[in-house]
Structures are given as structure tokens and as C-alpha cells.
């Protein structure tokens, strides 16, 4: 499966809503019905899954990890990130 090009979502100030599946078989991002779905192999313990999501999302967006801020959903599968300047 080709990696999705999400650079159009990397505008400063924009928010990105996604649904996370931890303990997945592989790390991947999919666009499904206009929503992002992120699967990570990391477990939802001690922020490991969130860190894996940030790493994967920053790579797909083409921005440094430091420009992504978790706004909502630190302990939920539904998360909202903001792209900082």
C-alpha cells in the first residue's frame, strides 16, 4: 500500500483529527471516508502509542515532531493534533 501524501494538512494552525489503533500488526496511516486512521504497533502504555503516532504523523506530513501538539485525546483513541509554526 502506498504511503499517503499528507503534506496538504501541514499548514500551521490547522488541526488534524484521527483515530488510533494501538497494538496493530504494523505502523500505517490511512485516509478512510475523509478521516485519518492511524495504526501503531506500540502499546497504549506510558505514552508509547502517542509517541509512535507523533513519529508516524510527522513523517507523513513532512514536518518535525516538535511542530505537532496533541490538543485532545491523550488517553483516547480519538485524537486531535495541531500543526504549530
PDB file of N, CA, C and O in Angstrom, chain B, residues numbered from 101:
ATOM      1  N   UNK B 101       0.843  -1.175   0.000  1.00  0.00           N
ATOM      2  CA  UNK B 101       0.000   0.000   0.000  1.00  0.00           C
ATOM      3  C   UNK B 101       0.890   1.241   0.000  1.00  0.00           C
ATOM      4  O   UNK B 101       1.787   1.350   0.837  1.00  0.00           O
ATOM      5  N   UNK B 102       0.657   2.196  -0.938  1.00  0.00           N
ATOM      6  CA  UNK B 102       1.476   3.409  -0.964  1.00  0.00           C
ATOM      7  C   UNK B 102       1.209   4.290   0.246  1.00  0.00           C
ATOM      8  O   UNK B 102       0.101   4.327   0.781  1.00  0.00           O
ATOM      9  N   UNK B 103       2.250   4.998   0.662  1.00  0.00           N
ATOM     10  CA  UNK B 103       2.102   5.893   1.810  1.00  0.00           C
ATOM     11  C   UNK B 103       1.292   7.108   1.386  1.00  0.00           C
ATOM     12  O   UNK B 103       1.539   7.665   0.317  1.00  0.00           O
ATOM     13  N   UNK B 104       0.327   7.535   2.202  1.00  0.00           N
ATOM     14  CA  UNK B 104      -0.472   8.700   1.819  1.00  0.00           C
ATOM     15  C   UNK B 104       0.350   9.979   1.902  1.00  0.00           C
ATOM     16  O   UNK B 104       1.174  10.147   2.801  1.00  0.00           O
ATOM     17  N   UNK B 105       0.113  10.880   0.947  1.00  0.00           N
ATOM     18  CA  UNK B 105       0.778  12.179   0.954  1.00  0.00           C
ATOM     19  C   UNK B 105      -0.108  13.137   1.737  1.00  0.00           C
ATOM     20  O   UNK B 105      -1.164  13.548   1.255  1.00  0.00           O
ATOM     21  N   UNK B 106       0.315  13.486   2.928  1.00  0.00           N
ATOM     22  CA  UNK B 106      -0.495  14.326   3.810  1.00  0.00           C
ATOM     23  C   UNK B 106       0.085  15.723   3.969  1.00  0.00           C
ATOM     24  O   UNK B 106      -0.307  16.454   4.879  1.00  0.00           O
ATOM     25  N   UNK B 107       1.009  16.103   3.098  1.00  0.00           N
ATOM     26  CA  UNK B 107       1.639  17.417   3.242  1.00  0.00           C
ATOM     27  C   UNK B 107       0.639  18.559   3.150  1.00  0.00           C
ATOM     28  O   UNK B 107       0.884  19.635   3.695  1.00  0.00           O
ATOM     29  N   UNK B 108      -0.488  18.345   2.466  1.00  0.00           N
ATOM     30  CA  UNK B 108      -1.504  19.399   2.365  1.00  0.00           C
ATOM     31  C   UNK B 108      -2.155  19.697   3.721  1.00  0.00           C
ATOM     32  O   UNK B 108      -2.803  20.733   3.873  1.00  0.00           O
ATOM     33  N   UNK B 109      -1.994  18.821   4.692  1.00  0.00           N
ATOM     34  CA  UNK B 109      -2.551  19.026   6.033  1.00  0.00           C
ATOM     35  C   UNK B 109      -1.576  19.722   6.971  1.00  0.00           C
ATOM     36  O   UNK B 109      -1.914  19.984   8.125  1.00  0.00           O
ATOM     37  N   UNK B 110      -0.378  20.024   6.497  1.00  0.00           N
ATOM     38  CA  UNK B 110       0.679  20.534   7.369  1.00  0.00           C
ATOM     39  C   UNK B 110       0.735  22.059   7.446  1.00  0.00           C
ATOM     40  O   UNK B 110       1.801  22.618   7.703  1.00  0.00           O
ATOM     41  N   UNK B 111      -0.374  22.731   7.231  1.00  0.00           N
ATOM     42  CA  UNK B 111      -0.386  24.192   7.341  1.00  0.00           C
ATOM     43  C   UNK B 111      -0.398  24.598   8.808  1.00  0.00           C
ATOM     44  O   UNK B 111      -1.173  24.048   9.590  1.00  0.00           O
ATOM     45  N   UNK B 112       0.446  25.550   9.195  1.00  0.00           N
ATOM     46  CA  UNK B 112       0.487  25.995  10.596  1.00  0.00           C
ATOM     47  C   UNK B 112      -0.880  26.463  11.084  1.00  0.00           C
ATOM     48  O   UNK B 112      -1.576  27.213  10.400  1.00  0.00           O
ATOM     49  N   UNK B 113      -1.250  26.010  12.272  1.00  0.00           N
ATOM     50  CA  UNK B 113      -2.524  26.370  12.874  1.00  0.00           C
ATOM     51  C   UNK B 113      -3.642  25.390  12.586  1.00  0.00           C
ATOM     52  O   UNK B 113      -4.661  25.404  13.276  1.00  0.00           O
ATOM     53  N   UNK B 114      -3.479  24.540  11.586  1.00  0.00           N
ATOM     54  CA  UNK B 114      -4.513  23.553  11.258  1.00  0.00           C
ATOM     55  C   UNK B 114      -4.553  22.441  12.297  1.00  0.00           C
ATOM     56  O   UNK B 114      -3.540  22.115  12.916  1.00  0.00           O
ATOM     57  N   UNK B 115      -5.737  21.864  12.480  1.00  0.00           N
ATOM     58  CA  UNK B 115      -5.875  20.711  13.365  1.00  0.00           C
ATOM     59  C   UNK B 115      -6.122  19.466  12.524  1.00  0.00           C
ATOM     60  O   UNK B 115      -6.708  19.530  11.443  1.00  0.00           O
ATOM     61  N   UNK B 116      -5.669  18.350  13.038  1.00  0.00           N
ATOM     62  CA  UNK B 116      -5.802  17.067  12.355  1.00  0.00           C
ATOM     63  C   UNK B 116      -6.475  16.102  13.319  1.00  0.00           C
ATOM     64  O   UNK B 116      -5.958  15.828  14.402  1.00  0.00           O
ATOM     65  N   UNK B 117      -7.629  15.592  12.916  1.00  0.00           N
ATOM     66  CA  UNK B 117      -8.371  14.635  13.732  1.00  0.00           C
ATOM     67  C   UNK B 117      -8.089  13.233  13.206  1.00  0.00           C
ATOM     68  O   UNK B 117      -8.118  12.998  11.998  1.00  0.00           O
ATOM     69  N   UNK B 118      -7.818  12.314  14.109  1.00  0.00           N
ATOM     70  CA  UNK B 118      -7.541  10.948  13.686  1.00  0.00           C
ATOM     71  C   UNK B 118      -7.987   9.942  14.739  1.00  0.00           C
ATOM     72  O   UNK B 118      -8.226  10.284  15.897  1.00  0.00           O
ATOM     73  N   UNK B 119      -8.089   8.712  14.305  1.00  0.00           N
ATOM     74  CA  UNK B 119      -8.442   7.599  15.192  1.00  0.00           C
ATOM     75  C   UNK B 119      -7.252   6.650  15.216  1.00  0.00           C
ATOM     76  O   UNK B 119      -6.716   6.285  14.170  1.00  0.00           O
ATOM     77  N   UNK B 120      -6.848   6.256  16.414  1.00  0.00           N
ATOM     78  CA  UNK B 120      -5.646   5.442  16.595  1.00  0.00           C
ATOM     79  C   UNK B 120      -6.009   4.026  17.023  1.00  0.00           C
ATOM     80  O   UNK B 120      -6.886   3.817  17.861  1.00  0.00           O
ATOM     81  N   UNK B 121      -5.319   3.067  16.435  1.00  0.00           N
ATOM     82  CA  UNK B 121      -5.428   1.674  16.854  1.00  0.00           C
ATOM     83  C   UNK B 121      -4.057   1.235  17.357  1.00  0.00           C
ATOM     84  O   UNK B 121      -3.151   1.008  16.556  1.00  0.00           O
ATOM     85  N   UNK B 122      -3.891   1.112  18.683  1.00  0.00           N
ATOM     86  CA  UNK B 122      -2.610   0.638  19.219  1.00  0.00           C
ATOM     87  C   UNK B 122      -2.502  -0.883  19.105  1.00  0.00           C
ATOM     88  O   UNK B 122      -3.490  -1.569  18.841  1.00  0.00           O
ATOM     89  N   UNK B 123      -1.304  -1.392  19.306  1.00  0.00           N
ATOM     90  CA  UNK B 123      -1.024  -2.835  19.224  1.00  0.00           C
ATOM     91  C   UNK B 123      -1.453  -3.438  17.882  1.00  0.00           C
ATOM     92  O   UNK B 123      -1.916  -4.576  17.823  1.00  0.00           O
ATOM     93  N   UNK B 124      -1.295  -2.671  16.826  1.00  0.00           N
ATOM     94  CA  UNK B 124      -1.650  -3.149  15.489  1.00  0.00           C
ATOM     95  C   UNK B 124      -0.524  -4.028  14.945  1.00  0.00           C
ATOM     96  O   UNK B 124       0.557  -4.100  15.528  1.00  0.00           O
ATOM     97  N   UNK B 125      -0.785  -4.677  13.851  1.00  0.00           N
ATOM     98  CA  UNK B 125       0.213  -5.542  13.234  1.00  0.00           C
ATOM     99  C   UNK B 125       1.357  -4.783  12.590  1.00  0.00           C
ATOM    100  O   UNK B 125       2.460  -5.311  12.453  1.00  0.00           O
ATOM    101  N   UNK B 126       1.090  -3.526  12.189  1.00  0.00           N
ATOM    102  CA  UNK B 126       2.128  -2.693  11.574  1.00  0.00           C
ATOM    103  C   UNK B 126       1.770  -1.222  11.741  1.00  0.00           C
ATOM    104  O   UNK B 126       0.629  -0.880  12.054  1.00  0.00           O
ATOM    105  N   UNK B 127       2.747  -0.365  11.531  1.00  0.00           N
ATOM    106  CA  UNK B 127       2.527   1.075  11.599  1.00  0.00           C
ATOM    107  C   UNK B 127       2.065   1.564  10.232  1.00  0.00           C
ATOM    108  O   UNK B 127       2.721   1.310   9.222  1.00  0.00           O
ATOM    109  N   UNK B 128       0.931   2.267  10.202  1.00  0.00           N
ATOM    110  CA  UNK B 128       0.445   2.811   8.935  1.00  0.00           C
ATOM    111  C   UNK B 128      -0.585   3.906   9.181  1.00  0.00           C
ATOM    112  O   UNK B 128      -1.216   3.981  10.235  1.00  0.00           O
ATOM    113  N   UNK B 129      -0.729   4.756   8.161  1.00  0.00           N
ATOM    114  CA  UNK B 129      -1.751   5.796   8.169  1.00  0.00           C
ATOM    115  C   UNK B 129      -2.624   5.572   6.948  1.00  0.00           C
ATOM    116  O   UNK B 129      -2.126   5.331   5.849  1.00  0.00           O
ATOM    117  N   UNK B 130      -3.940   5.653   7.153  1.00  0.00           N
ATOM    118  CA  UNK B 130      -4.890   5.510   6.053  1.00  0.00           C
ATOM    119  C   UNK B 130      -5.880   6.663   6.086  1.00  0.00           C
ATOM    120  O   UNK B 130      -6.249   7.159   7.150  1.00  0.00           O
ATOM    121  N   UNK B 131      -6.301   7.076   4.902  1.00  0.00           N
ATOM    122  CA  UNK B 131      -7.396   8.034   4.798  1.00  0.00           C
ATOM    123  C   UNK B 131      -8.638   7.227   4.461  1.00  0.00           C
ATOM    124  O   UNK B 131      -8.712   6.599   3.405  1.00  0.00           O
ATOM    125  N   UNK B 132      -9.610   7.246   5.359  1.00  0.00           N
ATOM    126  CA  UNK B 132     -10.844   6.490   5.167  1.00  0.00           C
ATOM    127  C   UNK B 132     -12.031   7.415   5.374  1.00  0.00           C
ATOM    128  O   UNK B 132     -12.222   7.961   6.460  1.00  0.00           O
ATOM    129  N   UNK B 133     -12.821   7.585   4.333  1.00  0.00           N
ATOM    130  CA  UNK B 133     -14.030   8.404   4.406  1.00  0.00           C
ATOM    131  C   UNK B 133     -13.739   9.807   4.931  1.00  0.00           C
ATOM    132  O   UNK B 133     -14.492  10.341   5.745  1.00  0.00           O
ATOM    133  N   UNK B 134     -12.647  10.396   4.463  1.00  0.00           N
ATOM    134  CA  UNK B 134     -12.302  11.749   4.862  1.00  0.00           C
ATOM    135  C   UNK B 134     -11.698  11.878   6.248  1.00  0.00           C
ATOM    136  O   UNK B 134     -11.504  12.991   6.737  1.00  0.00           O
ATOM    137  N   UNK B 135     -11.400  10.770   6.879  1.00  0.00           N
ATOM    138  CA  UNK B 135     -10.821  10.795   8.219  1.00  0.00           C
ATOM    139  C   UNK B 135      -9.543   9.966   8.222  1.00  0.00           C
ATOM    140  O   UNK B 135      -9.429   8.972   7.504  1.00  0.00           O
ATOM    141  N   UNK B 136      -8.597  10.384   9.029  1.00  0.00           N
ATOM    142  CA  UNK B 136      -7.345   9.645   9.124  1.00  0.00           C
ATOM    143  C   UNK B 136      -7.456   8.542  10.162  1.00  0.00           C
ATOM    144  O   UNK B 136      -8.004   8.734  11.248  1.00  0.00           O
ATOM    145  N   UNK B 137      -6.934   7.405   9.809  1.00  0.00           N
ATOM    146  CA  UNK B 137      -6.870   6.262  10.709  1.00  0.00           C
ATOM    147  C   UNK B 137      -5.398   5.880  10.833  1.00  0.00           C
ATOM    148  O   UNK B 137      -4.722   5.636   9.833  1.00  0.00           O
ATOM    149  N   UNK B 138      -4.915   5.831  12.065  1.00  0.00           N
ATOM    150  CA  UNK B 138      -3.503   5.529  12.310  1.00  0.00           C
ATOM    151  C   UNK B 138      -3.409   4.237  13.109  1.00  0.00           C
ATOM    152  O   UNK B 138      -4.066   4.075  14.137  1.00  0.00           O
ATOM    153  N   UNK B 139      -2.584   3.327  12.620  1.00  0.00           N
ATOM    154  CA  UNK B 139      -2.338   2.067  13.326  1.00  0.00           C
ATOM    155  C   UNK B 139      -0.877   2.044  13.741  1.00  0.00           C
ATOM    156  O   UNK B 139       0.016   2.289  12.931  1.00  0.00           O
ATOM    157  N   UNK B 140      -0.646   1.747  15.012  1.00  0.00           N
ATOM    158  CA  UNK B 140       0.732   1.670  15.517  1.00  0.00           C
ATOM    159  C   UNK B 140       0.922   0.367  16.285  1.00  0.00           C
ATOM    160  O   UNK B 140      -0.015  -0.153  16.891  1.00  0.00           O
ATOM    161  N   UNK B 141       2.136  -0.147  16.250  1.00  0.00           N
ATOM    162  CA  UNK B 141       2.430  -1.401  16.941  1.00  0.00           C
ATOM    163  C   UNK B 141       2.650  -1.193  18.431  1.00  0.00           C
ATOM    164  O   UNK B 141       2.598  -2.149  19.204  1.00  0.00           O
ATOM    165  N   UNK B 142       2.893   0.037  18.839  1.00  0.00           N
ATOM    166  CA  UNK B 142       3.179   0.335  20.250  1.00  0.00           C
ATOM    167  C   UNK B 142       1.942   0.119  21.123  1.00  0.00           C
ATOM    168  O   UNK B 142       0.816   0.335  20.673  1.00  0.00           O
ATOM    169  N   UNK B 143       2.150  -0.305  22.366  1.00  0.00           N
ATOM    170  CA  UNK B 143       1.023  -0.477  23.290  1.00  0.00           C
ATOM    171  C   UNK B 143       0.587   0.870  23.869  1.00  0.00           C
ATOM    172  O   UNK B 143       1.379   1.811  23.918  1.00  0.00           O
ATOM    173  N   UNK B 144      -0.663   0.963  24.305  1.00  0.00           N
ATOM    174  CA  UNK B 144      -1.149   2.219  24.892  1.00  0.00           C
ATOM    175  C   UNK B 144      -0.734   2.352  26.354  1.00  0.00           C
ATOM    176  O   UNK B 144      -1.584   2.476  27.237  1.00  0.00           O
ATOM    177  N   UNK B 145       0.556   2.324  26.605  1.00  0.00           N
ATOM    178  CA  UNK B 145       1.093   2.406  27.966  1.00  0.00           C
ATOM    179  C   UNK B 145       2.169   3.475  28.030  1.00  0.00           C
ATOM    180  O   UNK B 145       3.026   3.556  27.150  1.00  0.00           O
ATOM    181  N   UNK B 146       2.126   4.288  29.062  1.00  0.00           N
ATOM    182  CA  UNK B 146       3.173   5.283  29.323  1.00  0.00           C
ATOM    183  C   UNK B 146       3.450   6.198  28.129  1.00  0.00           C
ATOM    184  O   UNK B 146       4.585   6.635  27.941  1.00  0.00           O
ATOM    185  N   UNK B 147       2.439   6.491  27.327  1.00  0.00           N
ATOM    186  CA  UNK B 147       2.602   7.397  26.194  1.00  0.00           C
ATOM    187  C   UNK B 147       3.314   6.803  24.990  1.00  0.00           C
ATOM    188  O   UNK B 147       3.650   7.527  24.053  1.00  0.00           O
ATOM    189  N   UNK B 148       3.548   5.494  25.001  1.00  0.00           N
ATOM    190  CA  UNK B 148       4.276   4.860  23.898  1.00  0.00           C
ATOM    191  C   UNK B 148       3.504   4.945  22.584  1.00  0.00           C
ATOM    192  O   UNK B 148       4.087   5.233  21.539  1.00  0.00           O
ATOM    193  N   UNK B 149       2.205   4.696  22.631  1.00  0.00           N
ATOM    194  CA  UNK B 149       1.394   4.761  21.410  1.00  0.00           C
ATOM    195  C   UNK B 149       1.327   6.196  20.895  1.00  0.00           C
ATOM    196  O   UNK B 149       1.420   6.420  19.688  1.00  0.00           O
ATOM    197  N   UNK B 150       1.169   7.164  21.784  1.00  0.00           N
ATOM    198  CA  UNK B 150       1.127   8.567  21.362  1.00  0.00           C
ATOM    199  C   UNK B 150       2.439   8.978  20.707  1.00  0.00           C
ATOM    200  O   UNK B 150       2.434   9.682  19.697  1.00  0.00           O
ATOM    201  N   UNK B 151       3.555   8.547  21.270  1.00  0.00           N
ATOM    202  CA  UNK B 151       4.865   8.867  20.692  1.00  0.00           C
ATOM    203  C   UNK B 151       5.006   8.247  19.302  1.00  0.00           C
ATOM    204  O   UNK B 151       5.559   8.868  18.394  1.00  0.00           O
ATOM    205  N   UNK B 152       4.508   7.031  19.141  1.00  0.00           N
ATOM    206  CA  UNK B 152       4.570   6.367  17.840  1.00  0.00           C
ATOM    207  C   UNK B 152       3.694   7.089  16.820  1.00  0.00           C
ATOM    208  O   UNK B 152       4.062   7.199  15.651  1.00  0.00           O
ATOM    209  N   UNK B 153       2.540   7.579  17.260  1.00  0.00           N
ATOM    210  CA  UNK B 153       1.647   8.326  16.372  1.00  0.00           C
ATOM    211  C   UNK B 153       2.324   9.619  15.922  1.00  0.00           C
ATOM    212  O   UNK B 153       2.287   9.960  14.739  1.00  0.00           O
ATOM    213  N   UNK B 154       2.935  10.334  16.850  1.00  0.00           N
ATOM    214  CA  UNK B 154       3.619  11.590  16.513  1.00  0.00           C
ATOM    215  C   UNK B 154       4.732  11.331  15.498  1.00  0.00           C
ATOM    216  O   UNK B 154       4.881  12.083  14.534  1.00  0.00           O
ATOM    217  N   UNK B 155       5.498  10.290  15.708  1.00  0.00           N
ATOM    218  CA  UNK B 155       6.597   9.958  14.798  1.00  0.00           C
ATOM    219  C   UNK B 155       6.074   9.640  13.396  1.00  0.00           C
ATOM    220  O   UNK B 155       6.603  10.139  12.403  1.00  0.00           O
ATOM    221  N   UNK B 156       5.043   8.818  13.322  1.00  0.00           N
ATOM    222  CA  UNK B 156       4.472   8.420  12.040  1.00  0.00           C
ATOM    223  C   UNK B 156       3.802   9.599  11.339  1.00  0.00           C
ATOM    224  O   UNK B 156       3.959   9.778  10.131  1.00  0.00           O
ATOM    225  N   UNK B 157       3.065  10.394  12.090  1.00  0.00           N
ATOM    226  CA  UNK B 157       2.357  11.539  11.529  1.00  0.00           C
ATOM    227  C   UNK B 157       3.335  12.605  11.037  1.00  0.00           C
ATOM    228  O   UNK B 157       3.131  13.188   9.972  1.00  0.00           O
ATOM    229  N   UNK B 158       4.380  12.860  11.797  1.00  0.00           N
ATOM    230  CA  UNK B 158       5.355  13.876  11.378  1.00  0.00           C
ATOM    231  C   UNK B 158       6.048  13.467  10.080  1.00  0.00           C
ATOM    232  O   UNK B 158       6.339  14.307   9.228  1.00  0.00           O
ATOM    233  N   UNK B 159       6.305  12.187   9.943  1.00  0.00           N
ATOM    234  CA  UNK B 159       6.933  11.689   8.721  1.00  0.00           C
ATOM    235  C   UNK B 159       5.988  11.847   7.523  1.00  0.00           C
ATOM    236  O   UNK B 159       6.415  12.261   6.446  1.00  0.00           O
ATOM    237  N   UNK B 160       4.712  11.519   7.711  1.00  0.00           N
ATOM    238  CA  UNK B 160       3.733  11.621   6.628  1.00  0.00           C
ATOM    239  C   UNK B 160       3.452  13.071   6.237  1.00  0.00           C
ATOM    240  O   UNK B 160       3.189  13.366   5.071  1.00  0.00           O
ATOM    241  N   UNK B 161       3.511  13.974   7.220  1.00  0.00           N
ATOM    242  CA  UNK B 161       3.249  15.388   6.956  1.00  0.00           C
ATOM    243  C   UNK B 161       4.481  16.120   6.446  1.00  0.00           C
ATOM    244  O   UNK B 161       4.370  17.183   5.835  1.00  0.00           O
ATOM    245  N   UNK B 162       5.653  15.552   6.696  1.00  0.00           N
ATOM    246  CA  UNK B 162       6.891  16.199   6.298  1.00  0.00           C
ATOM    247  C   UNK B 162       7.268  17.358   7.198  1.00  0.00           C
ATOM    248  O   UNK B 162       7.874  18.332   6.750  1.00  0.00           O
ATOM    249  N   UNK B 163       6.906  17.252   8.479  1.00  0.00           N
ATOM    250  CA  UNK B 163       7.238  18.302   9.454  1.00  0.00           C
ATOM    251  C   UNK B 163       7.981  17.670  10.629  1.00  0.00           C
ATOM    252  O   UNK B 163       7.850  16.470  10.867  1.00  0.00           O
ATOM    253  N   UNK B 164       8.760  18.466  11.364  1.00  0.00           N
ATOM    254  CA  UNK B 164       9.426  17.926  12.556  1.00  0.00           C
ATOM    255  C   UNK B 164       8.403  17.551  13.636  1.00  0.00           C
ATOM    256  O   UNK B 164       7.329  18.147  13.717  1.00  0.00           O
ATOM    257  N   UNK B 165       8.745  16.571  14.450  1.00  0.00           N
ATOM    258  CA  UNK B 165       7.853  16.146  15.543  1.00  0.00           C
ATOM    259  C   UNK B 165       7.535  17.295  16.481  1.00  0.00           C
ATOM    260  O   UNK B 165       6.453  17.338  17.066  1.00  0.00           O
ATOM    261  N   UNK B 166       8.465  18.223  16.630  1.00  0.00           N
ATOM    262  CA  UNK B 166       8.268  19.352  17.545  1.00  0.00           C
ATOM    263  C   UNK B 166       7.157  20.293  17.098  1.00  0.00           C
ATOM    264  O   UNK B 166       6.686  21.103  17.895  1.00  0.00           O
ATOM    265  N   UNK B 167       6.728  20.206  15.839  1.00  0.00           N
ATOM    266  CA  UNK B 167       5.648  21.062  15.340  1.00  0.00           C
ATOM    267  C   UNK B 167       4.268  20.459  15.537  1.00  0.00           C
ATOM    268  O   UNK B 167       3.270  21.096  15.197  1.00  0.00           O
ATOM    269  N   UNK B 168       4.184  19.260  16.073  1.00  0.00           N
ATOM    270  CA  UNK B 168       2.890  18.620  16.322  1.00  0.00           C
ATOM    271  C   UNK B 168       2.572  18.661  17.810  1.00  0.00           C
ATOM    272  O   UNK B 168       3.370  18.229  18.641  1.00  0.00           O
ATOM    273  N   UNK B 169       1.398  19.186  18.134  1.00  0.00           N
ATOM    274  CA  UNK B 169       0.956  19.269  19.521  1.00  0.00           C
ATOM    275  C   UNK B 169      -0.336  18.485  19.666  1.00  0.00           C
ATOM    276  O   UNK B 169      -1.285  18.688  18.908  1.00  0.00           O
ATOM    277  N   UNK B 170      -0.368  17.589  20.641  1.00  0.00           N
ATOM    278  CA  UNK B 170      -1.590  16.842  20.933  1.00  0.00           C
ATOM    279  C   UNK B 170      -2.524  17.759  21.710  1.00  0.00           C
ATOM    280  O   UNK B 170      -2.233  18.134  22.846  1.00  0.00           O
ATOM    281  N   UNK B 171      -3.647  18.118  21.097  1.00  0.00           N
ATOM    282  CA  UNK B 171      -4.597  19.053  21.690  1.00  0.00           C
ATOM    283  C   UNK B 171      -5.624  18.323  22.540  1.00  0.00           C
ATOM    284  O   UNK B 171      -5.989  18.782  23.622  1.00  0.00           O
ATOM    285  N   UNK B 172      -6.088  17.178  22.040  1.00  0.00           N
ATOM    286  CA  UNK B 172      -7.145  16.442  22.725  1.00  0.00           C
ATOM    287  C   UNK B 172      -6.962  14.949  22.471  1.00  0.00           C
ATOM    288  O   UNK B 172      -6.582  14.540  21.373  1.00  0.00           O
ATOM    289  N   UNK B 173      -7.234  14.142  23.487  1.00  0.00           N
ATOM    290  CA  UNK B 173      -7.236  12.701  23.308  1.00  0.00           C
ATOM    291  C   UNK B 173      -6.000  11.972  23.789  1.00  0.00           C
ATOM    292  O   UNK B 173      -5.653  10.925  23.242  1.00  0.00           O
ATOM    293  N   UNK B 174      -5.329  12.498  24.796  1.00  0.00           N
ATOM    294  CA  UNK B 174      -4.101  11.860  25.289  1.00  0.00           C
ATOM    295  C   UNK B 174      -4.337  10.417  25.726  1.00  0.00           C
ATOM    296  O   UNK B 174      -3.450   9.576  25.580  1.00  0.00           O
ATOM    297  N   UNK B 175      -5.516  10.122  26.258  1.00  0.00           N
ATOM    298  CA  UNK B 175      -5.807   8.759  26.717  1.00  0.00           C
ATOM    299  C   UNK B 175      -6.956   8.132  25.935  1.00  0.00           C
ATOM    300  O   UNK B 175      -7.542   7.143  26.376  1.00  0.00           O
ATOM    301  N   UNK B 176      -7.276   8.696  24.790  1.00  0.00           N
ATOM    302  CA  UNK B 176      -8.389   8.213  23.975  1.00  0.00           C
ATOM    303  C   UNK B 176      -7.870   7.737  22.623  1.00  0.00           C
ATOM    304  O   UNK B 176      -6.766   8.100  22.217  1.00  0.00           O
ATOM    305  N   UNK B 177      -8.658   6.929  21.930  1.00  0.00           N
ATOM    306  CA  UNK B 177      -8.290   6.512  20.576  1.00  0.00           C
ATOM    307  C   UNK B 177      -8.524   7.632  19.570  1.00  0.00           C
ATOM    308  O   UNK B 177      -7.871   7.681  18.528  1.00  0.00           O
ATOM    309  N   UNK B 178      -9.455   8.531  19.880  1.00  0.00           N
ATOM    310  CA  UNK B 178      -9.731   9.681  19.018  1.00  0.00           C
ATOM    311  C   UNK B 178      -8.862  10.844  19.472  1.00  0.00           C
ATOM    312  O   UNK B 178      -8.946  11.280  20.620  1.00  0.00           O
ATOM    313  N   UNK B 179      -8.030  11.343  18.571  1.00  0.00           N
ATOM    314  CA  UNK B 179      -7.051  12.373  18.930  1.00  0.00           C
ATOM    315  C   UNK B 179      -7.152  13.559  17.980  1.00  0.00           C
ATOM    316  O   UNK B 179      -7.568  13.429  16.828  1.00  0.00           O
ATOM    317  N   UNK B 180      -6.757  14.721  18.497  1.00  0.00           N
ATOM    318  CA  UNK B 180      -6.680  15.935  17.688  1.00  0.00           C
ATOM    319  C   UNK B 180      -5.287  16.521  17.880  1.00  0.00           C
ATOM    320  O   UNK B 180      -4.861  16.787  19.004  1.00  0.00           O
ATOM    321  N   UNK B 181      -4.590  16.717  16.775  1.00  0.00           N
ATOM    322  CA  UNK B 181      -3.267  17.332  16.780  1.00  0.00           C
ATOM    323  C   UNK B 181      -3.349  18.690  16.098  1.00  0.00           C
ATOM    324  O   UNK B 181      -4.157  18.894  15.192  1.00  0.00           O
ATOM    325  N   UNK B 182      -2.507  19.612  16.540  1.00  0.00           N
ATOM    326  CA  UNK B 182      -2.389  20.916  15.885  1.00  0.00           C
ATOM    327  C   UNK B 182      -0.979  21.026  15.310  1.00  0.00           C
ATOM    328  O   UNK B 182       0.001  20.622  15.937  1.00  0.00           O
ATOM    329  N   UNK B 183      -0.903  21.581  14.103  1.00  0.00           N
ATOM    330  CA  UNK B 183       0.389  21.831  13.471  1.00  0.00           C
ATOM    331  C   UNK B 183       0.825  23.229  13.884  1.00  0.00           C
ATOM    332  O   UNK B 183       0.150  24.212  13.578  1.00  0.00           O
ATOM    333  N   UNK B 184       1.947  23.313  14.575  1.00  0.00           N
ATOM    334  CA  UNK B 184       2.465  24.599  15.058  1.00  0.00           C
ATOM    335  C   UNK B 184       3.369  25.230  14.001  1.00  0.00           C
ATOM    336  O   UNK B 184       3.829  24.561  13.076  1.00  0.00           O
ATOM    337  N   UNK B 185       3.613  26.523  14.157  1.00  0.00           N
ATOM    338  CA  UNK B 185       4.503  27.235  13.221  1.00  0.00           C
ATOM    339  C   UNK B 185       5.949  26.925  13.502  1.00  0.00           C
ATOM    340  O   UNK B 185       6.835  27.434  12.816  1.00  0.00           O
TER     341      UNK B 185
END
